[in-house]
mmCIF file of C-alpha atoms in Angstrom:
data_model
loop_
_atom_site.group_PDB
_atom_site.id
_atom_site.type_symbol
_atom_site.label_atom_id
_atom_site.label_comp_id
_atom_site.label_asym_id
_atom_site.label_seq_id
_atom_site.Cartn_x
_atom_site.Cartn_y
_atom_site.Cartn_z
ATOM 1 C CA MET A 131 3.434 -33.974 -54.247
ATOM 2 C CA ASN A 132 1.373 -35.134 -51.295
ATOM 3 C CA PRO A 133 -0.216 -38.557 -52.313
ATOM 4 C CA GLU A 134 -3.281 -37.717 -50.324
ATOM 5 C CA VAL A 135 -4.155 -34.800 -52.565
ATOM 6 C CA LEU A 136 -6.805 -35.991 -55.023
ATOM 7 C CA ALA A 137 -7.152 -32.817 -57.109
ATOM 8 C CA ALA A 138 -5.494 -29.447 -57.528
ATOM 9 C CA ALA A 139 -6.295 -26.306 -59.544
ATOM 10 C CA CYS A 140 -3.225 -24.533 -60.758
ATOM 11 C CA PHE A 141 -3.797 -20.915 -61.839
ATOM 12 C CA TYR A 142 -1.024 -19.270 -63.863
ATOM 13 C CA ALA A 143 1.648 -21.446 -62.179
ATOM 14 C CA THR A 144 4.377 -18.927 -62.010
ATOM 15 C CA ASP A 145 8.049 -19.915 -61.693
ATOM 16 C CA ILE A 146 7.662 -23.684 -62.024
ATOM 17 C CA HIS A 147 9.316 -23.605 -65.451
ATOM 18 C CA SER A 148 12.260 -21.466 -64.178
ATOM 19 C CA HIS A 149 12.935 -23.515 -60.906
ATOM 20 C CA SER A 150 12.619 -20.288 -58.938
ATOM 21 C CA LEU A 151 9.951 -21.034 -56.377
ATOM 22 C CA GLY A 152 10.327 -20.739 -52.605
ATOM 23 C CA GLN A 153 13.194 -19.881 -50.383
ATOM 24 C CA GLY A 154 16.517 -20.140 -52.200
ATOM 25 C CA LYS A 155 14.655 -19.978 -55.562
ATOM 26 C CA ASN A 156 15.961 -23.366 -56.506
ATOM 27 C CA ASP A 157 13.032 -25.826 -56.418
ATOM 28 C CA ASP A 158 12.771 -29.226 -58.073
ATOM 29 C CA SER A 159 9.113 -29.334 -58.907
ATOM 30 C CA LEU A 160 9.733 -30.290 -62.555
ATOM 31 C CA GLU A 161 11.866 -33.167 -61.547
ATOM 32 C CA ARG A 162 9.288 -34.345 -58.996
ATOM 33 C CA ILE A 163 6.254 -34.280 -61.327
ATOM 34 C CA GLY A 164 6.178 -38.132 -61.355
ATOM 35 C CA GLU A 165 5.211 -37.979 -57.667
ATOM 36 C CA ILE A 166 1.876 -36.342 -58.443
ATOM 37 C CA ARG A 167 -1.016 -38.772 -57.847
ATOM 38 C CA GLY A 168 -3.961 -36.464 -57.942
ATOM 39 C CA GLU A 169 -5.598 -34.879 -60.964
ATOM 40 C CA LEU A 170 -4.443 -31.353 -61.984
ATOM 41 C CA LEU A 171 -6.286 -28.539 -63.737
ATOM 42 C CA HIS A 172 -4.043 -25.955 -65.315
ATOM 43 C CA ILE A 173 -5.326 -22.586 -66.243
ATOM 44 C CA TRP A 174 -3.108 -20.135 -68.095
ATOM 45 C CA GLY A 175 -3.273 -16.676 -69.596
ATOM 46 C CA ARG A 176 -1.516 -16.553 -72.982
ATOM 47 C CA GLN A 177 -0.533 -12.937 -72.354
ATOM 48 C CA ASP A 178 1.001 -13.730 -68.972
ATOM 49 C CA PRO A 179 4.567 -12.307 -69.016
ATOM 50 C CA HIS A 180 5.467 -14.466 -65.911
ATOM 51 C CA VAL A 181 4.991 -17.765 -67.766
ATOM 52 C CA PRO A 182 5.952 -17.556 -71.489
ATOM 53 C CA LEU A 183 4.934 -20.095 -74.108
ATOM 54 C CA GLU A 184 8.265 -21.883 -73.733
ATOM 55 C CA GLY A 185 7.654 -22.216 -69.994
ATOM 56 C CA ARG A 186 4.110 -23.539 -70.434
ATOM 57 C CA ASN A 187 5.272 -26.040 -73.088
ATOM 58 C CA LEU A 188 7.973 -27.226 -70.747
ATOM 59 C CA ILE A 189 5.589 -27.922 -67.933
ATOM 60 C CA LYS A 190 3.032 -29.631 -70.255
ATOM 61 C CA ALA A 191 5.676 -31.864 -71.746
ATOM 62 C CA ARG A 192 6.884 -32.928 -68.405
ATOM 63 C CA LEU A 193 3.333 -33.704 -67.187
ATOM 64 C CA GLU A 194 2.646 -35.717 -70.328
ATOM 65 C CA ALA A 195 5.995 -37.599 -70.050
ATOM 66 C CA ALA A 196 5.223 -38.531 -66.394
ATOM 67 C CA GLY A 197 1.700 -39.735 -67.344
ATOM 68 C CA THR A 198 0.113 -37.309 -64.950
ATOM 69 C CA ARG A 199 -3.680 -36.961 -65.058
ATOM 70 C CA PHE A 200 -4.345 -33.323 -66.007
ATOM 71 C CA THR A 201 -6.427 -30.882 -67.984
ATOM 72 C CA TRP A 202 -4.835 -27.907 -69.682
ATOM 73 C CA HIS A 203 -6.552 -24.610 -70.574
ATOM 74 C CA GLU A 204 -4.979 -21.552 -72.047
ATOM 75 C CA PHE A 205 -7.015 -18.443 -72.489
ATOM 76 C CA ASN A 206 -6.408 -14.945 -74.017
ATOM 77 C CA GLY A 207 -5.847 -13.210 -70.688
ATOM 78 C CA ALA A 208 -3.135 -11.622 -68.635
ATOM 79 C CA HIS A 209 -1.606 -12.876 -65.415
ATOM 80 C CA ALA A 210 -4.249 -13.213 -62.629
ATOM 81 C CA PHE A 211 -7.194 -12.530 -65.051
ATOM 82 C CA MET A 212 -9.400 -14.110 -62.485
ATOM 83 C CA ARG A 213 -8.588 -11.704 -59.687
ATOM 84 C CA ASP A 214 -11.609 -9.447 -59.384
ATOM 85 C CA GLU A 215 -9.850 -6.178 -59.198
ATOM 86 C CA GLY A 216 -7.693 -4.120 -61.542
ATOM 87 C CA PRO A 217 -7.505 -3.936 -65.375
ATOM 88 C CA ARG A 218 -6.517 -7.505 -65.906
ATOM 89 C CA TYR A 219 -9.745 -8.906 -64.550
ATOM 90 C CA ASP A 220 -11.857 -10.655 -67.117
ATOM 91 C CA PRO A 221 -15.234 -11.612 -65.489
ATOM 92 C CA GLU A 222 -16.373 -13.777 -68.390
ATOM 93 C CA LEU A 223 -13.117 -15.838 -68.299
ATOM 94 C CA ALA A 224 -13.232 -15.994 -64.551
ATOM 95 C CA LEU A 225 -16.729 -17.448 -64.573
ATOM 96 C CA LEU A 226 -15.731 -20.063 -67.162
ATOM 97 C CA CYS A 227 -12.644 -21.038 -65.163
ATOM 98 C CA TRP A 228 -14.553 -21.259 -61.803
ATOM 99 C CA ALA A 229 -16.877 -23.690 -63.521
ATOM 100 C CA LEU A 230 -13.846 -25.807 -64.585
ATOM 101 C CA VAL A 231 -12.511 -25.784 -60.987
ATOM 102 C CA LEU A 232 -15.785 -26.693 -59.482
ATOM 103 C CA GLY A 233 -16.307 -29.465 -62.026
ATOM 104 C CA LEU A 234 -12.861 -30.959 -61.170
ATOM 105 C CA PHE A 235 -13.557 -30.781 -57.416
ATOM 106 C CA HIS A 236 -17.011 -32.191 -57.745
ATOM 107 C CA ARG A 237 -15.725 -35.113 -59.844
ATOM 108 C CA ARG A 238 -12.686 -35.909 -57.759
ATOM 109 C CA LEU A 239 -13.670 -34.795 -54.343
ATOM 110 C CA GLY A 240 -17.351 -35.276 -54.397
ATOM 111 C CA TRP A 241 -19.588 -38.291 -54.648
ATOM 112 C CA GLY A 242 -18.820 -38.799 -58.316
ATOM 113 C CA ASP A 243 -15.341 -40.404 -57.899
ATOM 114 C CA LEU A 244 -15.428 -42.422 -54.712
ATOM 115 C CA GLY A 245 -14.406 -45.611 -56.427
ATOM 116 C CA SER A 246 -11.040 -44.288 -57.708
ATOM 117 C CA ARG A 247 -9.815 -42.471 -54.584
#
């Protein structure tokens, strides 16, 4: 929600939909979406039990309603499919997602977007 943040990559954004982030597990991130000024990249695993389809749909609907600049990607993968250890790791998906992240950061934080900072 910091206006100085130009871009953020959100991987499997657990607990936003259920308002259960942080101390006290009673956050207001969904209500504050309108404060986001930077561009977001959301990456989700469709088989992630931590963020069900209903939760993803809720987050996406709030982002759209607020007019947030974002890109949304859902992949056939489990929670933390980019973590390079354990059975959930999918190296092919991880490589694809890292390219998406680097593209966002290059565009928004690199030389390519100086005029719209």
